[in-house]
Coordinates of C-alpha atoms (C1' of nucleotides) in Angstrom, one line a residue:
Chain U
M1 CA 0.0 0.0 0.0
S2 CA 1.4 3.3 -0.9
V3 CA 2.2 5.9 1.7
R4 CA -0.2 8.8 2.0
V5 CA 0.4 11.6 4.5
R6 CA -1.4 14.8 5.1
F7 CA -0.7 18.3 6.4
A8 CA -3.9 19.5 8.0
P9 CA -3.7 23.1 9.2
S10 CA -6.6 25.1 10.4
P11 CA -6.9 28.5 8.6
T12 CA -7.1 30.5 11.8
G13 CA -4.1 32.7 10.9
P14 CA -0.9 32.6 9.0
L15 CA 1.0 29.3 9.1
H16 CA 4.0 29.7 11.3
I17 CA 7.4 27.9 10.9
G18 CA 6.4 25.2 13.4
G19 CA 3.6 24.4 10.9
V20 CA 6.0 24.6 8.0
R21 CA 8.2 22.1 9.7
T22 CA 5.4 19.7 10.3
A23 CA 4.5 20.1 6.6
L24 CA 8.1 19.5 5.7
Y25 CA 8.4 16.3 7.6
N26 CA 5.3 15.1 6.0
Y27 CA 6.6 16.0 2.6
L28 CA 9.9 14.4 3.2
Y29 CA 8.4 11.2 4.5
A30 CA 6.0 11.0 1.5
K31 CA 8.7 11.7 -1.1
K32 CA 11.1 9.3 0.6
L33 CA 8.6 6.5 0.3
G34 CA 7.3 7.5 -3.1
G35 CA 4.0 8.4 -1.6
D36 CA 1.5 11.3 -1.7
F37 CA 1.5 14.5 0.3
I38 CA -1.9 16.0 0.8
L39 CA -3.1 19.4 2.0
R40 CA -6.3 19.3 3.9
I41 CA -7.9 22.4 5.3
E42 CA -9.4 21.9 8.7
D43 CA -11.9 24.7 9.0
T44 CA -14.5 23.2 11.2
D45 CA -14.4 26.1 13.6
Q46 CA -16.3 28.7 11.7
N47 CA -15.8 31.3 14.4
R48 CA -12.1 31.3 14.2
L49 CA -11.7 31.6 10.5
V50 CA -9.4 34.3 9.4
P51 CA -9.8 35.7 5.9
G52 CA -6.8 35.1 3.8
A53 CA -5.3 32.4 6.0
E54 CA -6.1 29.6 3.6
A55 CA -4.6 31.4 0.7
Y56 CA -1.6 32.2 2.9
I57 CA -1.0 28.6 3.7
I58 CA -1.0 27.7 0.0
E59 CA 1.3 30.5 -0.9
A60 CA 3.6 29.6 1.9
L61 CA 3.9 26.0 0.9
K62 CA 4.6 27.1 -2.7
W63 CA 7.3 29.5 -1.6
V64 CA 9.3 27.0 0.5
G65 CA 8.8 24.5 -2.3
I66 CA 7.0 21.7 -0.5
E67 CA 3.9 21.5 -2.7
P68 CA 1.3 18.9 -1.9
N69 CA 0.3 16.7 -4.9
E70 CA -3.2 16.6 -3.7
G71 CA -5.4 19.1 -1.8
V72 CA -6.8 22.5 -1.5
G73 CA -5.0 24.9 -3.9
F74 CA -3.1 22.1 -5.6
G75 CA -5.5 20.8 -8.1
D76 CA -7.5 18.7 -5.7
G77 CA -7.5 15.0 -6.5
K78 CA -9.3 11.8 -6.1
Y79 CA -10.7 12.5 -2.7
A80 CA -11.9 16.1 -3.2
P81 CA -13.1 18.2 -1.6
Y82 CA -10.2 18.7 0.8
R83 CA -11.7 21.5 2.8
Q84 CA -13.7 20.2 5.7
S85 CA -16.4 22.8 5.6
D86 CA -17.1 21.5 2.1
R87 CA -17.4 18.0 3.5
K88 CA -19.7 19.0 6.3
D89 CA -22.5 16.7 5.3
S90 CA -20.4 13.7 5.3
Y91 CA -19.6 13.6 9.0
R92 CA -23.1 13.3 10.5
Q93 CA -23.7 9.8 9.2
Y94 CA -20.6 8.6 11.1
A95 CA -21.7 10.3 14.3
E96 CA -25.1 8.7 14.0
Q97 CA -23.6 5.3 13.2
L98 CA -21.7 5.6 16.5
I99 CA -25.0 6.4 18.3
Q100 CA -26.6 3.4 16.7
N101 CA -23.8 1.2 18.0
D102 CA -24.0 2.7 21.5
Y103 CA -20.6 4.4 21.1
A104 CA -22.0 7.9 21.2
Y105 CA -25.1 9.8 22.3
Y106 CA -27.0 13.0 21.9
A107 CA -26.4 15.7 24.5
F108 CA -28.8 18.6 24.9
D109 CA -27.0 20.4 27.7
T110 CA -27.0 24.1 27.3
E111 CA -24.0 26.2 28.1
S112 CA -25.5 27.1 31.5
D113 CA -26.3 23.4 32.2
L114 CA -22.6 22.7 31.7
E115 CA -21.6 25.6 33.8
A116 CA -23.8 24.4 36.6
L117 CA -22.1 21.0 36.5
K118 CA -18.7 22.6 36.5
A119 CA -19.7 24.6 39.5
K120 CA -21.0 21.6 41.3
Y121 CA -18.0 19.4 40.7
P122 CA -14.5 20.7 40.9
N123 CA -12.5 19.4 37.8
F124 CA -15.8 18.4 36.1
K125 CA -15.5 16.4 33.0
Y126 CA -18.3 14.9 31.0
D127 CA -17.7 11.1 31.3
A128 CA -19.0 7.8 32.5
S129 CA -19.3 9.0 36.0
T130 CA -21.1 12.3 35.3
R131 CA -23.1 11.8 32.1
L132 CA -26.0 10.5 34.1
E133 CA -26.5 14.1 35.4
G134 CA -26.6 15.5 31.9
K135 CA -29.5 16.0 29.6
N136 CA -28.7 13.4 27.0
S137 CA -30.1 10.4 25.2
I138 CA -28.9 8.2 28.0
T139 CA -30.8 10.0 30.8
L140 CA -33.7 11.2 28.8
S141 CA -36.5 8.9 27.6
A142 CA -36.5 7.8 24.0
A143 CA -39.7 9.8 23.5
E144 CA -38.3 13.0 24.8
V145 CA -35.1 12.6 22.8
A146 CA -37.3 12.1 19.7
Q147 CA -39.3 15.1 20.6
R148 CA -36.3 17.3 21.1
L149 CA -34.8 16.2 17.8
A150 CA -38.1 16.9 16.1
N151 CA -38.2 20.3 17.7
N152 CA -34.8 21.0 16.4
D153 CA -33.5 21.6 19.9
P154 CA -29.8 22.2 19.7
Y155 CA -27.7 19.3 20.6
V156 CA -24.2 17.8 20.2
I157 CA -23.1 14.3 19.7
R158 CA -20.7 13.0 22.3
I159 CA -18.5 9.9 22.2
K160 CA -19.5 7.4 24.9
L161 CA -16.3 6.3 26.5
P162 CA -16.0 3.1 28.6
E163 CA -15.6 3.7 32.3
E164 CA -12.2 2.2 32.6
E165 CA -10.2 0.9 29.8
H166 CA -6.6 1.2 28.9
V167 CA -6.0 2.5 25.4
H168 CA -2.6 1.7 23.9
F169 CA -1.1 2.8 20.7
Q170 CA 2.3 2.7 19.1
D171 CA 3.8 6.1 18.4
E172 CA 6.5 5.9 15.7
I173 CA 8.6 8.4 17.6
R174 CA 7.8 7.7 21.2
G175 CA 7.0 4.0 21.3
N176 CA 4.1 2.6 23.3
V177 CA 1.8 5.2 24.8
M178 CA -1.0 4.3 27.1
V179 CA -3.9 6.3 28.6
S180 CA -6.8 5.2 30.7
T181 CA -10.3 6.3 29.7
T182 CA -10.7 7.4 33.3
Q183 CA -8.5 10.3 32.3
M184 CA -10.4 11.1 29.2
D185 CA -13.9 12.6 28.7
D186 CA -16.9 12.2 26.4
K187 CA -15.6 14.6 23.8
V188 CA -18.0 16.3 21.5
L189 CA -17.9 14.8 18.0
L190 CA -20.5 16.8 16.3
K191 CA -21.2 20.4 17.3
S192 CA -24.6 22.0 17.6
D193 CA -23.9 23.9 14.4
G194 CA -23.7 20.6 12.6
M195 CA -20.0 20.8 12.1
P196 CA -17.8 18.0 13.3
T197 CA -15.1 18.7 15.8
Y198 CA -11.5 18.1 14.9
H199 CA -11.6 14.7 16.4
L200 CA -14.3 13.3 14.3
A201 CA -13.4 15.1 11.1
N202 CA -9.8 14.2 11.3
V203 CA -10.5 10.5 11.8
C204 CA -13.2 10.3 9.1
D205 CA -11.1 12.1 6.6
D206 CA -7.9 10.3 7.3
Y207 CA -9.8 7.0 6.8
I208 CA -11.7 8.1 3.7
M209 CA -8.6 9.7 2.2
K210 CA -6.6 6.5 2.9
I211 CA -4.0 8.2 5.0
T212 CA -1.4 5.8 6.1
H213 CA 0.7 8.0 8.5
V214 CA -0.4 10.8 10.7
I215 CA 2.6 13.0 11.3
R216 CA 1.6 15.9 13.5
G217 CA 2.7 18.1 16.4
E218 CA 3.0 16.7 20.0
E219 CA 0.1 18.8 21.1
W220 CA -2.1 16.1 19.6
L221 CA -0.5 13.3 21.6
P222 CA -3.1 13.5 24.5
S223 CA -6.0 13.2 22.1
A224 CA -4.5 10.3 20.1
P225 CA -6.1 7.7 22.3
L226 CA -9.5 9.2 21.6
H227 CA -8.8 8.9 17.9
V228 CA -7.7 5.3 18.3
L229 CA -11.0 4.6 20.0
L230 CA -12.9 6.3 17.2
Y231 CA -11.2 4.1 14.6
R232 CA -12.2 1.1 16.7
Y233 CA -15.8 2.2 17.2
L234 CA -16.2 3.1 13.5
G235 CA -15.0 -0.3 12.6
W236 CA -11.8 1.0 10.9
E237 CA -9.2 -0.2 13.3
N238 CA -7.5 -2.4 10.7
A239 CA -7.1 0.7 8.5
M240 CA -5.9 3.0 11.2
P241 CA -2.9 5.1 10.2
K242 CA 0.4 5.0 12.1
F243 CA 1.0 8.0 14.4
A244 CA 4.1 10.0 14.8
H245 CA 4.0 13.0 17.2
L246 CA 6.6 15.5 16.5
P247 CA 8.5 17.5 19.2
L248 CA 7.5 21.1 19.4
L249 CA 9.4 24.2 18.4
L250 CA 10.0 26.3 21.5
K251 CA 10.8 29.9 22.2
P252 CA 14.5 30.7 22.1
D253 CA 14.3 32.3 25.5
G254 CA 12.1 31.5 28.4
N255 CA 9.4 28.9 28.3
G256 CA 6.7 27.7 26.0
K257 CA 6.2 26.9 22.4
L258 CA 7.1 29.3 19.8
S259 CA 4.3 31.7 19.1
K260 CA 3.5 34.4 16.7
R261 CA 4.5 37.2 19.0
D262 CA 8.1 35.8 19.6
G263 CA 9.4 36.7 16.2
D264 CA 9.1 40.4 16.2
R265 CA 9.8 40.5 19.9
L266 CA 13.1 38.7 19.4
G267 CA 14.0 40.0 15.9
F268 CA 13.4 37.0 13.6
P269 CA 10.5 36.0 11.5
V270 CA 8.2 33.2 12.6
F271 CA 6.2 33.3 9.4
P272 CA 7.3 32.2 6.0
L273 CA 5.6 35.1 4.3
E274 CA 4.9 38.6 5.6
W275 CA 1.4 38.7 7.1
T276 CA -0.9 41.6 7.7
D277 CA -3.6 41.0 10.2
P278 CA -6.9 41.7 8.5
V279 CA -8.3 43.2 11.6
T280 CA -5.5 45.0 13.5
K281 CA -3.5 45.7 10.3
E282 CA -0.5 44.6 12.3
I283 CA 2.3 43.4 10.1
S284 CA 4.4 40.3 11.0
S285 CA 7.6 39.8 9.2
G286 CA 8.2 36.9 6.9
Y287 CA 11.2 34.9 5.8
K288 CA 10.7 35.7 2.2
Q289 CA 10.6 39.4 2.7
G290 CA 13.5 39.1 5.2
G291 CA 15.7 37.8 2.4
Y292 CA 15.9 34.2 3.3
L293 CA 16.3 31.5 0.6
P294 CA 13.5 28.9 0.7
N295 CA 15.9 26.0 0.6
A296 CA 17.9 27.5 3.5
V297 CA 14.7 27.8 5.5
L298 CA 13.8 24.2 4.7
N299 CA 17.3 23.0 5.7
M300 CA 17.3 24.9 8.9
L301 CA 13.8 23.7 9.8
A302 CA 14.6 20.1 9.0
F303 CA 17.4 20.2 11.6
L304 CA 15.2 21.5 14.3
G305 CA 14.2 18.1 15.7
W306 CA 15.7 15.8 13.2
N307 CA 19.3 14.9 12.1
P308 CA 20.7 12.5 9.5
G309 CA 23.0 10.9 12.0
T310 CA 26.0 12.1 10.0
A311 CA 28.1 15.3 10.2
Q312 CA 26.6 16.7 7.0
E313 CA 24.4 19.8 7.6
I314 CA 23.9 21.4 4.3
F315 CA 21.3 19.4 2.4
T316 CA 19.5 20.0 -0.9
K317 CA 15.8 19.2 -0.8
E318 CA 16.5 16.0 -2.7
E319 CA 19.2 15.1 -0.2
L320 CA 16.8 15.7 2.7
V321 CA 14.3 13.4 1.1
N322 CA 16.9 10.7 0.8
A323 CA 18.2 11.1 4.3
F324 CA 14.9 11.5 6.1
S325 CA 13.5 9.0 8.4
L326 CA 11.2 9.1 11.4
D327 CA 13.5 7.3 13.7
H328 CA 16.0 10.1 13.6
I329 CA 13.5 12.5 15.0
H330 CA 14.5 13.8 18.4
K331 CA 12.0 13.4 21.1
A332 CA 12.5 16.6 23.0
G333 CA 11.3 20.1 21.9
A334 CA 13.8 22.3 20.1
K335 CA 14.4 25.9 20.9
F336 CA 14.5 28.0 17.8
D337 CA 18.0 29.1 17.1
F338 CA 18.2 32.4 15.2
E339 CA 22.0 32.4 14.9
K340 CA 21.9 29.0 13.3
A341 CA 19.2 30.1 10.9
K342 CA 21.4 33.0 9.8
W343 CA 24.3 30.7 9.3
F344 CA 22.2 28.4 7.1
N345 CA 21.1 31.3 5.0
A346 CA 24.6 32.8 4.6
E347 CA 25.9 29.3 3.6
Y348 CA 23.2 29.0 0.9
I349 CA 24.0 32.5 -0.4
K350 CA 27.6 31.6 -0.6
N351 CA 26.8 28.5 -2.5
L352 CA 24.9 30.4 -5.2
S353 CA 26.6 31.2 -8.4
N354 CA 27.0 34.9 -9.1
E355 CA 24.4 34.6 -11.8
Q356 CA 21.9 33.0 -9.5
L357 CA 22.5 35.6 -6.8
A358 CA 22.2 38.4 -9.3
V359 CA 18.8 37.2 -10.3
L360 CA 17.6 37.0 -6.7
V361 CA 19.0 40.3 -5.7
K362 CA 18.0 42.2 -8.8
P363 CA 14.6 43.4 -7.6
I364 CA 16.1 44.8 -4.4
V365 CA 18.9 46.5 -6.2
T366 CA 16.7 47.9 -8.8
Q367 CA 14.3 49.3 -6.3
K368 CA 17.0 50.8 -4.2
F369 CA 19.6 51.9 -6.7
G370 CA 17.9 51.8 -10.1
V371 CA 18.3 49.5 -13.0
Q372 CA 21.8 47.9 -13.4
E373 CA 23.5 46.5 -16.4
E374 CA 23.2 42.7 -16.2
H375 CA 26.9 41.8 -16.4
Y376 CA 27.8 44.5 -14.0
L377 CA 25.3 43.2 -11.4
I378 CA 26.7 39.7 -11.7
K379 CA 30.2 40.9 -11.1
A380 CA 29.1 43.3 -8.3
V381 CA 27.3 40.6 -6.3
G382 CA 30.2 38.3 -6.7
L383 CA 32.4 40.8 -4.9
V384 CA 30.2 40.9 -1.8
K385 CA 28.6 37.5 -1.8
E386 CA 30.3 36.2 1.3
R387 CA 29.2 39.3 3.2
L388 CA 25.5 38.6 2.8
V389 CA 23.6 36.9 5.4
F390 CA 20.3 37.8 3.8
L391 CA 19.5 38.8 0.3
N392 CA 18.4 42.2 1.6
D393 CA 21.9 42.9 2.9
I394 CA 22.8 43.9 -0.6
E395 CA 21.3 47.2 0.1
H396 CA 24.1 47.9 2.5
F397 CA 26.5 47.9 -0.4
A398 CA 25.3 51.1 -2.1
Y399 CA 28.9 51.9 -3.2
L400 CA 28.6 49.2 -5.8
F401 CA 25.9 51.0 -7.5
T402 CA 26.0 54.7 -6.7
S403 CA 28.7 57.2 -5.9
I404 CA 29.6 57.9 -2.3
A405 CA 27.0 60.1 -0.7
Q406 CA 28.5 60.2 2.7
Y407 CA 31.9 59.3 4.0
D408 CA 32.5 57.6 7.2
T409 CA 33.9 60.2 9.6
T410 CA 36.6 58.0 11.1
A411 CA 37.7 56.9 7.6
L412 CA 37.9 60.5 6.6
S413 CA 39.9 61.5 9.7
K414 CA 42.3 58.7 9.1
I415 CA 43.1 59.8 5.6
T416 CA 43.3 63.5 6.4
A417 CA 46.7 62.9 7.8
I418 CA 47.7 61.0 4.7
Q419 CA 46.5 63.6 2.4
Q420 CA 49.0 66.2 3.7
Q421 CA 51.9 64.7 1.7
F422 CA 49.8 62.9 -0.9
P423 CA 50.8 63.5 -4.5
K424 CA 47.3 64.1 -5.7
Q425 CA 48.2 65.1 -9.2
A426 CA 50.6 62.2 -9.7
F427 CA 48.0 59.8 -8.4
E428 CA 45.3 60.9 -10.7
T429 CA 47.7 60.6 -13.6
F430 CA 48.7 57.2 -12.4
I431 CA 45.1 56.0 -12.4
Q432 CA 44.6 57.4 -15.9
E433 CA 47.5 55.4 -17.1
Q434 CA 46.2 52.1 -15.9
A435 CA 44.7 49.6 -18.2
F436 CA 42.1 48.3 -15.7
T437 CA 42.1 44.9 -17.2
D438 CA 42.9 42.7 -14.3
A439 CA 43.0 43.1 -10.6
S440 CA 46.4 41.6 -9.8
S441 CA 48.4 43.8 -12.2
L442 CA 46.5 46.8 -10.9
E443 CA 47.4 45.8 -7.4
H444 CA 51.0 45.5 -8.3
A445 CA 50.9 48.9 -10.0
I446 CA 49.5 50.5 -6.9
K447 CA 52.2 49.0 -4.8
D448 CA 54.8 50.2 -7.2
F449 CA 53.3 53.7 -7.1
A450 CA 53.4 53.7 -3.4
T451 CA 57.1 52.7 -3.2
A452 CA 58.0 55.1 -6.0
N453 CA 56.4 57.9 -4.0
A454 CA 57.7 56.8 -0.6
L455 CA 54.2 56.2 0.6
K456 CA 53.0 53.4 2.8
I457 CA 51.1 50.8 0.8
G458 CA 48.5 50.7 3.6
D459 CA 48.0 54.4 3.4
V460 CA 47.4 54.4 -0.4
M461 CA 45.0 51.6 0.1
K462 CA 43.2 53.4 2.9
F463 CA 42.9 56.4 0.8
L464 CA 41.6 54.4 -2.2
R465 CA 39.2 52.5 0.0
T466 CA 37.7 55.6 1.5
S467 CA 37.3 57.1 -2.0
L468 CA 35.7 54.1 -3.4
V469 CA 33.7 52.7 -0.5
G470 CA 33.3 55.6 1.8
E471 CA 34.5 53.6 4.8
L472 CA 37.4 51.4 5.8
S473 CA 36.0 48.0 5.1
G474 CA 34.9 46.1 2.0
P475 CA 36.2 43.9 -0.8
V476 CA 39.7 43.8 -2.1
I477 CA 40.4 47.3 -3.5
S478 CA 41.8 46.2 -6.9
D479 CA 38.8 44.0 -7.5
L480 CA 36.5 46.9 -6.7
M481 CA 38.5 49.2 -9.0
I482 CA 38.1 46.7 -11.9
L483 CA 34.4 46.5 -11.2
L484 CA 33.9 50.2 -11.1
G485 CA 36.1 51.0 -14.1
K486 CA 38.6 53.8 -14.6
D487 CA 36.1 56.6 -15.1
E488 CA 34.2 55.9 -11.9
V489 CA 37.3 55.3 -9.9
L490 CA 38.8 58.6 -11.1
K491 CA 35.6 60.4 -10.3
R492 CA 35.4 59.0 -6.8
V493 CA 39.1 59.7 -6.1
Q494 CA 38.7 63.3 -7.2
N495 CA 35.6 63.6 -5.1
C496 CA 37.4 62.3 -2.1
L497 CA 40.3 64.6 -2.6
Q498 CA 37.9 67.4 -2.3
Q499 CA 36.6 66.3 1.1
Q500 CA 38.1 67.7 4.2
Chain W
rG1 C1' -4.4 20.3 40.2
rG2 C1' -4.8 15.7 36.9
rC3 C1' -2.9 13.1 32.7
rC4 C1' 0.7 12.4 28.8
rC5 C1' 5.6 13.4 26.7
rG6 C1' 10.5 14.8 27.5
rU7 C1' 15.8 16.1 29.9
rU8 C1' 23.8 15.2 26.6
rC9 C1' 28.2 21.7 25.9
rG10 C1' 24.7 28.6 26.0
rU11 C1' 21.8 26.6 21.4
rC12 C1' 20.8 22.4 17.6
rU13 C1' 22.3 17.6 18.2
rA14 C1' 25.5 12.4 17.7
rG15 C1' 26.4 8.4 20.7
rG16 C1' 25.1 4.5 23.8
rG17 C1' 26.8 -0.6 29.5
rG18 C1' 33.7 0.0 29.4
rU19 C1' 34.6 6.5 24.4
rU20 C1' 40.0 11.5 25.6
rA21 C1' 31.4 11.8 25.3
rG22 C1' 31.8 13.5 18.7
rG23 C1' 29.9 17.5 15.3
rA24 C1' 27.6 22.3 14.1
rC25 C1' 26.1 27.4 15.5
rA26 C1' 27.4 31.2 18.8
rG27 C1' 31.9 32.7 21.9
rG28 C1' 37.7 33.1 22.8
rA29 C1' 42.7 33.0 20.6
rG30 C1' 45.7 32.7 16.3
rA31 C1' 47.0 32.5 10.8
rU32 C1' 45.9 34.6 5.9
rU33 C1' 44.3 39.7 4.0
rU34 C1' 45.9 46.9 2.7
rU35 C1' 40.7 46.7 5.7
rC36 C1' 36.4 44.2 6.9
rA37 C1' 34.1 39.7 5.5
rU38 C1' 35.4 34.8 3.9
rU39 C1' 38.7 30.7 4.7
rC40 C1' 42.0 27.8 7.8
rU41 C1' 44.0 26.4 12.7
rU42 C1' 43.0 26.3 17.7
rC43 C1' 40.7 26.9 22.8
rA44 C1' 36.7 26.7 26.2
rA45 C1' 32.0 24.3 26.9
rA46 C1' 27.5 19.0 28.4
rC47 C1' 25.4 13.4 30.1
rA48 C1' 19.6 17.4 35.9
rG49 C1' 19.9 15.0 41.0
rG50 C1' 19.2 10.5 44.1
rG51 C1' 18.6 5.5 44.4
rG52 C1' 18.9 0.7 42.2
rU53 C1' 20.6 -3.4 38.3
rU54 C1' 25.8 -4.5 37.0
rC55 C1' 32.5 -6.2 37.6
rG56 C1' 31.3 -1.4 35.3
rA57 C1' 26.4 3.3 34.1
rU58 C1' 25.9 9.1 30.6
rU59 C1' 23.6 4.7 28.4
rC60 C1' 18.7 0.0 31.5
rC61 C1' 14.9 0.5 35.8
rC62 C1' 12.6 3.6 39.8
rC63 C1' 11.9 8.1 42.4
rU64 C1' 12.6 13.4 42.6
rA65 C1' 13.4 17.9 40.2
rC66 C1' 12.8 20.7 36.0
rG67 C1' 10.8 21.6 31.1
rG68 C1' 6.9 21.1 27.5
rG69 C1' 1.9 19.6 26.0
rC70 C1' -3.2 18.5 26.9
rU71 C1' -7.2 19.2 30.1
rA72 C1' -13.4 23.8 25.0
rC73 C1' -19.6 22.7 21.1
rC74 C1' -10.3 25.4 19.3
rA75 C1' -7.6 23.1 16.1

RNA sequence: GGCCCGUUCGUCUAGGGGUUAGGACAGGAGAUUUUCAUUCUUCAAACAGGGGUUCGAUUCCCCUACGGGCUACCA
């Protein structure tokens, strides 16, 4: 039987990187085994829907490059629709089937009924020991139940758990997990608005869509036994998928799982794409807009909770697919490491060819400094490639594209001293005489000029650097001179000579 | 509170009854470079604690502590 996994987010907001990682692990697992990766939208809570969230999820998956081959936004497929609200009518029959088989019951308790029970019993939960106090099809007469249903009285359908039974299941990451039904409660399966809860919908859809492996976050571990029971009661136990509960992504500081707020609080994105809250208009930064490369993000995310068991850390997507396996997933939660994320991105940028980098950086450069000639841009980015952590960092290298607007004051003060005995005229002539064909002969010529004029090489370099860069750091001077060309170099030198 | 899951350098992690406990990021030092960045070399840095089991436990078991998750007609 071929492997089928699903990523099943709820469109209650933008997908954050924890979700992206879950999607990634599903994707890697499916691809590794030649299976299918499905996107299912779990929008059974109509009150929490956020406009744009679904589209965001789809865009985000596209951007990082882990596209489902089936599901909402990806051409659908054999088991469409993949949006649970579009499958609303399919769930009721299963809930009713459960009632038929005495595995579930109608419950008519109102909100205030429930509150009264909670007030009466500390730590109240609706279960075998308390359901006799509720207004449900167990306590009410058949006639009254029929009457209430006929009246369209609001009701929910609850699972009827056995009083005491140990539910075991095998988690692919954690091994055997056991929970007693005494610790569980009669969870609502079908809500009074006719929508299923997560528990019902997820089990039904996974069964119907022939999902073989449920790979999801650890927050689902406590409800997994409930799902196991549901498979059993629905008669699907032999088709039950395997479960793998992933460790959570934690805040880099302090406690708790990584949340939306942490990113902008600590200075890194938690969302793949920038997101504007439709209500508050608050903007949350995104990896894409922050100048990250999708494959770097994937690589970084893959290593937060998984490792290949070797020393290799830089992996292409294909290599990740090949190396991936569930048993190399770490059990404990992982704190997000921003420094490591930056390192991954810088590594990926360094591994790009100048041509590739130029393409990626072109929109930023054009927007900041105007249109550049293609070959020039390629050479320019090559000069600063190993200085970029993010694509956006290119904007800190204005001197590659425009003349120096402002000189660094310490650089200027450093060269003032030098300028006293600097043979300005001779130097200009010297530059004019150079061929500007290759960097090393140019560098030799500069050194020769320095010795011939009894100047310190370092001083001449410092002067040139300030002229060309505006400050005392940057790429090798002769390389930069070749890039800029004689005319521009001369212009900048003359301009710098006029400073002070 | 109850239940479930977890705990190796600051962080991500490898390992697993007998190891100098390995790697990466970050940090320190040095080399290269006209500068900065890159690169290279190098240093520092960990098995939460207590009991067992064992000739021997970081590794297996139990307890404690700590961390995380769940505990909704949210997913």
